[in-house]
């Protein structure tokens, strides 16, 4: 594979820089996965076609970029909950693998090469020359310590269930690890491209693991300079970022630093953007129309891999009765919700996986809006005179709007949803205690299909806590973990979607779309590249200020 | 004078005691499972041992009077506990946020003086004229308008429609003094209008009272021009209420700061207090309530003493 | 009507005249007239809201969310497509209800306590006064916010929290008035004749101190409206789908640039209400005692 691309590079009339890049890239290994789902010819990150810089792009060092967000990041140890800002997490933490545009974790990042000896054993070679922000070396010992730390129940890692198929991880030498699984594990790459794959400094974890929540030591392009909980995060440039050297771009990352300010009110955030005190802003859906015409801003809109849903307490509430779950699901006018609360910036969801995900079952249609049926079902289940249920929803501006809209829709069919608007910590407590009937559900950052499925529906899943116990689904989840044949694996997850759909396990609402505004001084965004390569593009293409000045 | 101060001090101590009891009651009114709920985010409460540990940590397993005593002891020693929400030391939180809120207050006080004194003087000098009626109505409006709406309105006019002031975002003074001041203009103005209106009314009435005195009439009879009369004889005694009003509106400013800081995203004590109240972060809530009330108590005491010093009549009847 | 005792006194100052005379005096003041007019209008709107509102304030129409003012929706719609004008009308009900009930309960609690303190005197009086001082060390909003958070969301908790704090002001005023009045000859006369203390309190003292209490009630209604809107602004207080001005203000704030009316209109209403009660209260106070004119 590397051979062919080198020929192509020589065949084209390329300039010297691209040639050097291609040469450097070709000297890195490629990834070979027996899962074979890797479509875009899974190669090392640097010899992907999209890694080639545009000829007239001249990144310039300099400038302090300011971003405004709605919520403070919360915990900075990704294995602890709640973490409310994964974008910022990605500034100082990096993962072993990252996903490409097909939702497959094919792109090695901190791992250099992943070799499957057999479906139950993987040899992983780590990248050389990577150091943590506290100076300690990123090596095999470090990775082993971290994985063992996650699996230790005393660490209270919410993602420990994702490592359940792991038998052991052993250090072979300074840069090599052997991962042994209890059974064939198709989702291993996916887990390395998810939360357990964020590499943390073992030195810091050993010293005081609790402190890590506020003083992370990662390998990322920016290191934490100052954190004021609830107010801001100040990050400064990591001059020793490995990717800068590896991609022969010593100026990376281009920004001198990042200031992430927490501004809870959407109007104030937008006013800051207009006043040029903020450079990058994720827009509220209602602001998109007004802002997209602004000549000083570039506004980009792209599908995001998050799903919004309502979760039922299937095991311990009235929603044990599937008729009531159906009633709720059919009582919601999803199209109206999307039109009115999302201003069209959402895609109507049929089930969990977004429509461009390879595990999305194309035969499933979004649940129809049928309030009459809902009323009938309610009466059948013995609640013709009305049903009162409790729950919670996020207390952000958007959360309030959606919760109220849904509450009103449910009221129309006779269901009184006593919904409380809660901050993340309080919501987590309720979720853990199953202290709700109907609450906010959904999932953010859907990548490998196993992760969301386990997290939500497996008994040990990080976000289940016993609220869902769908035996056929659990069986399918465990089968999907082990199935290495990509076609068979896809069919398993399609079946899983069907099972969850038929049992109305959740009321899926929509898949997200994001709209982000950038001041025109920020360069380097390639909408095509992002649509095509998603995470892999974000991670390998740092932005820069035109002229290096904010 | 000494007797007067002594009595006021004694009263203040009794009030302080009651205040502390009140805060304790309010803080514990947040039901026990509120504390548990807040902790649930970080510990596993299904483990009975963990529950015991948490209860012990917050002293919930002790009898109430003992909890009270322990708490007072801790507070006095400066052990204000750890925030349930962020895990920070509460005293450190106060220390880092106090200067910011003080800057806001300082700016607000400047604004209220800048608004209150001129408006009050003009109102007094031109009493019962159209100008006076307008100004009086204006001051009542200034006092009545909710501070959060005023903030929104001003942000809309001065940041969205006419982008003159940065709408929020606190920039540390050490980083960029100019931006810091610019960002503080709107918030301190919003905070200052309430006490500014109050001040204007006090100044006006006080000045009017002074102008009605005999010695003013004498000065006029002597042939002094009106401006000279006002400037030389009426101003100083007329300004006595300024000190007391600033002091008395301190408490109101604290409440206003809650909103102003939340809306303008200023990382001060007010915002911390609001968030703590909502998250039932009761170590922070307790500490905030104590700090606020002791603050008001001290200011009231100071004002009383000052007033007693300035106006001998008060001392006779404490 | 004058209250003459056995010795025969001249008419007592206006502060001890019954309320109606006071009201007539107030109307002399321009601003107070304006205030009364606004209050009357608001009460009218609140009482007849169901009739006046062109739409139901709860009917949501998501496809028409955040619409600009039109002939169908005079002030546009909110974030769920509900008619803003109708919601403001119903919001008047909430604000006035909460304001009046809060003030009434505070007054009831406070006046009783103040009567007790003033009449009994001595240690009880001193203790009660120190307790009120302690309460008054807390800025009202902060205290009520903390109480509301502790008690939970809902308007009834706002009223309760307000009353738990608001009684202090009334207690002080009442006690002050009782102290002034109880030394008066006609009270002494009643006591010497053997009228039981309770009767003295209810029939002789109380009617004579109502005037300042009335002023306080008026101002307190304004304060209560302010506090309710503040608490609802922060998320406690009114719960969906209740239309409270404070809550509309908060929700509308998010859409400031796109739909400014959504947050400006409720703010105007809140300010109008508070201002008008303050105007009237001011006028009452001026009528009561011209020396106090202009005091905040």
Short mmCIF file of C-alpha atoms in Angstrom, two decimals, chain A residues 346-533:
data_model
loop_
_atom_site.label_atom_id
_atom_site.label_comp_id
_atom_site.label_asym_id
_atom_site.label_seq_id
_atom_site.Cartn_x
_atom_site.Cartn_y
_atom_site.Cartn_z
CA UNK A 346 -31.03 17.93 13.33
CA UNK A 347 -31.77 14.71 11.50
CA UNK A 348 -34.83 12.72 12.41
CA UNK A 349 -33.67 9.55 14.15
CA UNK A 350 -35.09 6.07 13.82
CA UNK A 351 -32.81 4.36 16.27
CA UNK A 352 -29.34 4.67 17.80
CA UNK A 353 -26.79 4.76 15.03
CA UNK A 354 -26.76 7.82 12.71
CA UNK A 355 -27.87 7.20 9.17
CA UNK A 356 -24.34 7.26 7.77
CA UNK A 357 -23.04 4.74 10.30
CA UNK A 358 -22.39 1.27 8.95
CA UNK A 359 -24.44 -0.22 11.78
CA UNK A 360 -27.50 1.85 11.05
CA UNK A 361 -30.34 -0.44 10.05
CA UNK A 362 -31.83 1.20 6.95
CA UNK A 363 -35.09 -0.68 7.27
CA UNK A 364 -36.09 1.16 10.44
CA UNK A 365 -38.25 4.23 10.11
CA UNK A 366 -38.59 7.00 12.70
CA UNK A 367 -41.44 6.38 15.09
CA UNK A 368 -44.56 8.02 13.73
CA UNK A 369 -46.35 10.84 15.46
CA UNK A 370 -49.70 9.38 16.39
CA UNK A 371 -51.33 10.94 19.44
CA UNK A 372 -54.53 8.98 18.93
CA UNK A 373 -52.67 5.72 19.11
CA UNK A 374 -50.88 6.98 22.15
CA UNK A 375 -54.16 7.71 23.91
CA UNK A 376 -55.49 4.31 22.99
CA UNK A 377 -52.42 2.57 24.32
CA UNK A 378 -52.63 4.57 27.49
CA UNK A 379 -56.23 3.49 27.99
CA UNK A 380 -55.39 -0.12 27.19
CA UNK A 381 -52.70 -0.09 29.82
CA UNK A 382 -55.21 1.12 32.35
CA UNK A 383 -54.25 4.78 32.49
CA UNK A 384 -57.08 6.21 30.44
CA UNK A 385 -57.67 8.80 33.11
CA UNK A 386 -54.14 10.09 32.95
CA UNK A 387 -50.67 9.07 33.94
CA UNK A 388 -48.19 10.95 36.09
CA UNK A 389 -44.50 10.28 35.68
CA UNK A 390 -41.34 11.89 37.01
CA UNK A 391 -38.00 12.64 35.48
CA UNK A 392 -35.25 15.12 34.76
CA UNK A 393 -33.62 16.90 31.89
CA UNK A 394 -30.57 19.06 31.40
CA UNK A 395 -30.88 22.61 32.72
CA UNK A 396 -29.18 24.26 29.76
CA UNK A 397 -31.14 26.69 27.63
CA UNK A 398 -31.74 24.07 24.95
CA UNK A 399 -32.57 21.43 27.53
CA UNK A 400 -35.28 23.61 29.04
CA UNK A 401 -36.85 24.22 25.67
CA UNK A 402 -36.91 20.59 24.63
CA UNK A 403 -38.13 19.40 28.01
CA UNK A 404 -40.99 21.86 28.00
CA UNK A 405 -41.92 21.05 24.44
CA UNK A 406 -42.02 17.32 25.13
CA UNK A 407 -43.89 17.87 28.39
CA UNK A 408 -46.54 19.75 26.50
CA UNK A 409 -46.82 17.05 23.84
CA UNK A 410 -47.21 14.37 26.47
CA UNK A 411 -49.80 16.44 28.27
CA UNK A 412 -51.90 16.42 25.11
CA UNK A 413 -52.32 12.67 25.36
CA UNK A 414 -52.87 12.68 29.09
CA UNK A 415 -49.38 12.07 30.45
CA UNK A 416 -48.16 14.50 33.09
CA UNK A 417 -44.38 14.47 32.95
CA UNK A 418 -43.06 16.16 36.07
CA UNK A 419 -39.69 17.04 34.70
CA UNK A 420 -37.00 18.72 36.78
CA UNK A 421 -34.23 20.68 35.18
CA UNK A 422 -31.01 19.53 36.75
CA UNK A 423 -27.32 20.33 36.55
CA UNK A 424 -25.13 17.45 35.36
CA UNK A 425 -23.99 16.30 38.80
CA UNK A 426 -27.52 16.11 40.15
CA UNK A 427 -28.75 14.43 36.98
CA UNK A 428 -26.03 11.80 37.28
CA UNK A 429 -27.11 11.03 40.82
CA UNK A 430 -30.69 10.48 39.70
CA UNK A 431 -29.58 8.34 36.83
CA UNK A 432 -27.52 6.15 39.12
CA UNK A 433 -30.33 5.74 41.60
CA UNK A 434 -32.93 5.02 38.92
CA UNK A 435 -34.83 7.86 40.55
CA UNK A 436 -36.92 8.71 37.47
CA UNK A 437 -39.48 7.27 35.09
CA UNK A 438 -38.61 9.21 31.97
CA UNK A 439 -35.46 11.28 31.60
CA UNK A 440 -33.01 12.71 29.14
CA UNK A 441 -31.08 10.00 27.33
CA UNK A 442 -29.05 9.74 24.21
CA UNK A 443 -25.34 9.49 23.58
CA UNK A 444 -22.51 11.68 22.40
CA UNK A 445 -19.61 10.66 20.18
CA UNK A 446 -20.84 7.47 18.59
CA UNK A 447 -17.94 5.58 17.04
CA UNK A 448 -17.50 1.86 17.31
CA UNK A 449 -20.98 0.33 17.64
CA UNK A 450 -20.00 -1.67 20.68
CA UNK A 451 -19.40 1.35 22.86
CA UNK A 452 -22.86 2.88 22.88
CA UNK A 453 -24.53 -0.51 22.90
CA UNK A 454 -22.60 -1.70 25.95
CA UNK A 455 -22.81 1.63 27.68
CA UNK A 456 -26.58 1.84 27.47
CA UNK A 457 -27.88 -1.71 27.40
CA UNK A 458 -25.36 -4.09 28.89
CA UNK A 459 -25.87 -4.84 32.60
CA UNK A 460 -22.35 -3.60 33.39
CA UNK A 461 -22.61 -0.66 31.06
CA UNK A 462 -21.40 2.71 32.30
CA UNK A 463 -24.79 4.35 31.85
CA UNK A 464 -27.20 1.53 32.53
CA UNK A 465 -27.34 1.10 36.30
CA UNK A 466 -29.95 -1.57 35.82
CA UNK A 467 -32.59 0.49 34.10
CA UNK A 468 -32.60 -1.71 31.01
CA UNK A 469 -32.41 -5.49 30.89
CA UNK A 470 -33.27 -6.59 27.41
CA UNK A 471 -31.97 -10.17 27.15
CA UNK A 472 -32.02 -10.50 23.35
CA UNK A 473 -30.20 -7.19 23.08
CA UNK A 474 -27.61 -8.24 25.62
CA UNK A 475 -27.01 -11.46 23.75
CA UNK A 476 -26.54 -9.55 20.51
CA UNK A 477 -24.18 -7.09 22.15
CA UNK A 478 -21.99 -9.89 23.41
CA UNK A 479 -22.08 -11.56 20.03
CA UNK A 480 -21.20 -8.35 18.26
CA UNK A 481 -18.14 -7.94 20.43
CA UNK A 482 -16.75 -11.22 19.31
CA UNK A 483 -17.66 -11.21 15.64
CA UNK A 484 -14.60 -10.36 13.60
CA UNK A 485 -16.14 -10.80 10.20
CA UNK A 486 -17.29 -7.32 9.21
CA UNK A 487 -20.33 -8.38 7.27
CA UNK A 488 -21.56 -10.64 10.02
CA UNK A 489 -20.80 -8.00 12.62
CA UNK A 490 -22.87 -5.47 10.73
CA UNK A 491 -25.77 -7.87 10.55
CA UNK A 492 -25.59 -8.43 14.31
CA UNK A 493 -25.83 -4.72 15.01
CA UNK A 494 -28.66 -4.34 12.55
CA UNK A 495 -30.47 -7.01 14.48
CA UNK A 496 -29.66 -5.19 17.69
CA UNK A 497 -31.22 -2.04 16.36
CA UNK A 498 -34.31 -3.98 15.34
CA UNK A 499 -34.63 -5.57 18.79
CA UNK A 500 -34.27 -2.24 20.57
CA UNK A 501 -36.64 -0.60 18.14
CA UNK A 502 -39.31 -3.24 18.58
CA UNK A 503 -39.11 -3.07 22.32
CA UNK A 504 -39.18 0.73 22.41
CA UNK A 505 -36.28 0.60 24.77
CA UNK A 506 -35.70 4.36 24.34
CA UNK A 507 -37.57 7.08 22.51
CA UNK A 508 -34.99 8.21 19.94
CA UNK A 509 -35.52 11.74 18.75
CA UNK A 510 -32.83 13.03 16.42
CA UNK A 511 -29.20 12.84 15.37
CA UNK A 512 -27.35 16.05 15.93
CA UNK A 513 -26.06 18.67 13.59
CA UNK A 514 -23.56 21.21 14.72
CA UNK A 515 -23.11 24.75 13.54
CA UNK A 516 -19.84 26.46 14.39
CA UNK A 517 -18.84 30.00 13.64
CA UNK A 518 -15.26 31.05 13.10
CA UNK A 519 -13.96 34.54 12.71
CA UNK A 520 -12.53 34.91 9.25
CA UNK A 521 -9.06 35.36 10.70
CA UNK A 522 -8.99 31.66 11.50
CA UNK A 523 -7.66 29.55 8.68
CA UNK A 524 -7.30 25.91 7.92
CA UNK A 525 -10.86 24.69 7.98
CA UNK A 526 -11.70 22.39 5.12
CA UNK A 527 -15.38 21.58 5.10
CA UNK A 528 -14.96 18.76 2.59
CA UNK A 529 -12.19 17.20 4.57
CA UNK A 530 -14.19 17.29 7.74
CA UNK A 531 -17.31 15.87 6.18
CA UNK A 532 -15.28 13.07 4.70
CA UNK A 533 -12.78 12.24 7.42
#
